[in-house]
Amino acid sequence: MMMKYTTLALLVLFLFACGDGDNVPRKYISKDEMTAILVDMSLADAYSNEQQVDINFTPMTDSLRQQRVKIFYKQILDLHKVSVKEFMESYKYYESHPNRLKEVFQQVQADIANRKQRLGNPIDENAPVRFRLKSIFPYADSVLLLPRVDTIRPFVKRHL
């Protein structure tokens, strides 16, 4: 009889210890929000890598590009209403839980792949002129006939 109660107590203790195994504690950024932030940061990285010259048409150095990326990251965190401290604490939490971090990165990859698929093939007739020309002329963005979407702060006007 005593063995039965001991086993039951251990089972209940085990269930409480393993409960909420898939949920992220409330003090950290949720998986979905972390995914959205990391998607935006990936887009900021891609945007900064595409920018070969600055406003004055001088080649952009790596240090200038890194400085711009930091500005973009701060704007992204502001858009998501998350402080740098909150983001860093949450990211450290995810790093200490590799399975959850893997899930977040898989969601990031799926989101970016979905966005890329929605863009379609840049050579298609329905693609914007700048994409069709870029497949033929790699420096088509520099052609004066195309409108430039040159903005220092590309994430400020994002509509949620």
Tab-separated table of C-alpha atoms in Angstrom:
chain	number	residue	atom	x	y	z
A	1	MET	CA	0.000	0.000	0.000
A	2	MET	CA	2.833	2.376	0.861
A	3	MET	CA	4.516	1.515	-2.444
A	4	LYS	CA	1.324	2.465	-4.278
A	5	TYR	CA	1.234	5.960	-2.700
A	6	THR	CA	4.929	6.475	-3.289
A	7	THR	CA	4.557	5.549	-6.946
A	8	LEU	CA	1.532	7.838	-7.281
A	9	ALA	CA	3.390	10.724	-5.612
A	10	LEU	CA	6.408	10.242	-7.891
A	11	LEU	CA	4.140	10.131	-10.947
A	12	VAL	CA	2.393	13.380	-9.934
A	13	LEU	CA	5.759	15.022	-9.205
A	14	PHE	CA	7.069	13.878	-12.590
A	15	LEU	CA	4.007	15.257	-14.391
A	16	PHE	CA	4.402	18.667	-12.724
A	17	ALA	CA	8.104	18.731	-13.536
A	18	CYS	CA	7.463	18.013	-17.219
A	19	GLY	CA	4.412	20.253	-17.660
A	20	ASP	CA	4.612	23.187	-20.095
A	21	GLY	CA	7.645	21.633	-21.715
A	22	ASP	CA	6.853	23.217	-25.073
A	23	ASN	CA	5.840	26.665	-23.820
A	24	VAL	CA	8.218	29.586	-23.418
A	25	PRO	CA	8.056	31.350	-20.015
A	26	ARG	CA	6.125	34.630	-20.141
A	27	LYS	CA	9.132	36.775	-19.279
A	28	TYR	CA	10.692	35.848	-22.639
A	29	ILE	CA	9.573	36.701	-26.161
A	30	SER	CA	7.190	34.094	-27.599
A	31	LYS	CA	8.257	31.820	-30.455
A	32	ASP	CA	6.011	33.602	-32.949
A	33	GLU	CA	7.229	37.072	-32.005
A	34	MET	CA	10.856	35.928	-31.976
A	35	THR	CA	10.297	34.456	-35.436
A	36	ALA	CA	8.855	37.744	-36.719
A	37	ILE	CA	11.782	39.708	-35.283
A	38	LEU	CA	14.386	37.333	-36.736
A	39	VAL	CA	12.683	37.397	-40.152
A	40	ASP	CA	12.885	41.184	-40.177
A	41	MET	CA	16.519	41.048	-39.077
A	42	SER	CA	17.302	38.608	-41.889
A	43	LEU	CA	15.674	40.960	-44.368
A	44	ALA	CA	17.706	43.850	-42.935
A	45	ASP	CA	20.891	41.827	-43.429
A	46	ALA	CA	19.933	41.049	-47.016
A	47	TYR	CA	19.027	44.680	-47.669
A	48	SER	CA	22.333	45.946	-46.290
A	49	ASN	CA	24.282	43.401	-48.341
A	50	GLU	CA	22.506	44.566	-51.503
A	51	GLN	CA	23.511	48.167	-50.907
A	52	GLN	CA	26.853	48.536	-52.665
A	53	VAL	CA	27.122	52.320	-52.475
A	54	ASP	CA	25.977	54.947	-50.021
A	55	ILE	CA	23.926	58.064	-50.744
A	56	ASN	CA	26.938	59.833	-52.277
A	57	PHE	CA	27.588	56.880	-54.628
A	58	THR	CA	30.814	55.940	-52.859
A	59	PRO	CA	31.491	52.270	-52.142
A	60	MET	CA	30.212	51.262	-48.739
A	61	THR	CA	32.774	49.866	-46.322
A	62	ASP	CA	32.048	46.871	-44.115
A	63	SER	CA	32.134	49.010	-40.984
A	64	LEU	CA	29.549	51.400	-42.454
A	65	ARG	CA	27.381	48.475	-43.516
A	66	GLN	CA	27.610	46.976	-40.009
A	67	GLN	CA	26.676	50.326	-38.497
A	68	ARG	CA	23.608	50.510	-40.745
A	69	VAL	CA	22.617	46.970	-39.785
A	70	LYS	CA	22.755	47.958	-36.104
A	71	ILE	CA	20.459	50.899	-36.868
A	72	PHE	CA	18.097	48.587	-38.762
A	73	TYR	CA	18.087	46.100	-35.857
A	74	LYS	CA	17.203	48.843	-33.397
A	75	GLN	CA	14.382	50.036	-35.676
A	76	ILE	CA	13.093	46.467	-35.956
A	77	LEU	CA	13.063	46.033	-32.184
A	78	ASP	CA	11.266	49.379	-31.860
A	79	LEU	CA	8.648	48.264	-34.396
A	80	HIS	CA	8.045	45.101	-32.389
A	81	LYS	CA	8.004	47.124	-29.144
A	82	VAL	CA	10.866	45.081	-27.682
A	83	SER	CA	13.899	46.511	-25.907
A	84	VAL	CA	17.413	45.385	-26.707
A	85	LYS	CA	17.663	43.933	-23.187
A	86	GLU	CA	14.445	41.910	-23.603
A	87	PHE	CA	15.596	40.617	-26.968
A	88	MET	CA	19.040	39.615	-25.694
A	89	GLU	CA	17.616	37.870	-22.601
A	90	SER	CA	15.103	36.011	-24.752
A	91	TYR	CA	17.741	35.064	-27.302
A	92	LYS	CA	19.968	33.709	-24.516
A	93	TYR	CA	16.989	31.684	-23.271
A	94	TYR	CA	16.458	30.213	-26.730
A	95	GLU	CA	20.174	29.461	-27.048
A	96	SER	CA	20.014	27.519	-23.797
A	97	HIS	CA	17.060	25.519	-25.197
A	98	PRO	CA	18.336	24.293	-28.590
A	99	ASN	CA	15.100	22.514	-29.554
A	100	ARG	CA	13.095	25.711	-29.184
A	101	LEU	CA	15.740	27.735	-31.019
A	102	LYS	CA	15.678	25.170	-33.826
A	103	GLU	CA	11.883	25.510	-34.070
A	104	VAL	CA	12.182	29.302	-34.283
A	105	PHE	CA	14.831	29.120	-37.014
A	106	GLN	CA	12.737	26.595	-38.945
A	107	GLN	CA	9.811	29.025	-38.784
A	108	VAL	CA	12.103	31.851	-39.953
A	109	GLN	CA	13.281	29.769	-42.916
A	110	ALA	CA	9.708	28.780	-43.793
A	111	ASP	CA	8.535	32.411	-43.635
A	112	ILE	CA	11.367	33.649	-45.856
A	113	ALA	CA	10.841	30.768	-48.313
A	114	ASN	CA	7.128	31.618	-48.435
A	115	ARG	CA	7.893	35.289	-49.138
A	116	LYS	CA	10.375	34.317	-51.815
A	117	GLN	CA	7.852	32.005	-53.444
A	118	ARG	CA	5.221	34.778	-53.481
A	119	LEU	CA	7.662	36.993	-55.372
A	120	GLY	CA	7.810	34.449	-58.149
A	121	ASN	CA	10.490	34.174	-60.770
A	122	PRO	CA	12.080	37.590	-61.400
A	123	ILE	CA	12.221	36.866	-65.123
A	124	ASP	CA	8.447	36.388	-65.377
A	125	GLU	CA	6.460	39.025	-67.233
A	126	ASN	CA	4.590	40.002	-64.085
A	127	ALA	CA	7.757	40.778	-62.169
A	128	PRO	CA	8.665	44.443	-61.713
A	129	VAL	CA	10.980	45.929	-64.337
A	130	ARG	CA	13.878	46.238	-61.910
A	131	PHE	CA	13.885	42.447	-61.296
A	132	ARG	CA	13.642	41.548	-64.974
A	133	LEU	CA	16.468	43.919	-65.857
A	134	LYS	CA	18.601	42.753	-62.945
A	135	SER	CA	18.587	39.210	-64.304
A	136	ILE	CA	20.061	40.555	-67.551
A	137	PHE	CA	22.036	43.542	-66.261
A	138	PRO	CA	23.398	43.002	-62.742
A	139	TYR	CA	23.734	46.756	-62.158
A	140	ALA	CA	20.232	47.643	-63.353
A	141	ASP	CA	19.508	49.359	-60.030
A	142	SER	CA	22.030	52.046	-60.929
A	143	VAL	CA	20.324	52.896	-64.218
A	144	LEU	CA	18.848	56.374	-64.060
A	145	LEU	CA	15.625	55.338	-65.810
A	146	LEU	CA	14.551	53.113	-62.916
A	147	PRO	CA	13.024	54.640	-59.812
A	148	ARG	CA	15.304	54.247	-56.818
A	149	VAL	CA	13.930	52.940	-53.576
A	150	ASP	CA	16.878	54.346	-51.730
A	151	THR	CA	15.963	54.869	-48.130
A	152	ILE	CA	18.186	54.903	-45.110
A	153	ARG	CA	15.425	53.579	-42.875
A	154	PRO	CA	13.526	50.861	-44.760
A	155	PHE	CA	11.732	49.457	-41.717
A	156	VAL	CA	10.159	52.657	-40.420
A	157	LYS	CA	7.164	52.655	-42.771
A	158	ARG	CA	6.249	49.000	-42.361
A	159	HIS	CA	2.529	48.397	-42.091
A	160	LEU	CA	1.528	45.683	-39.636
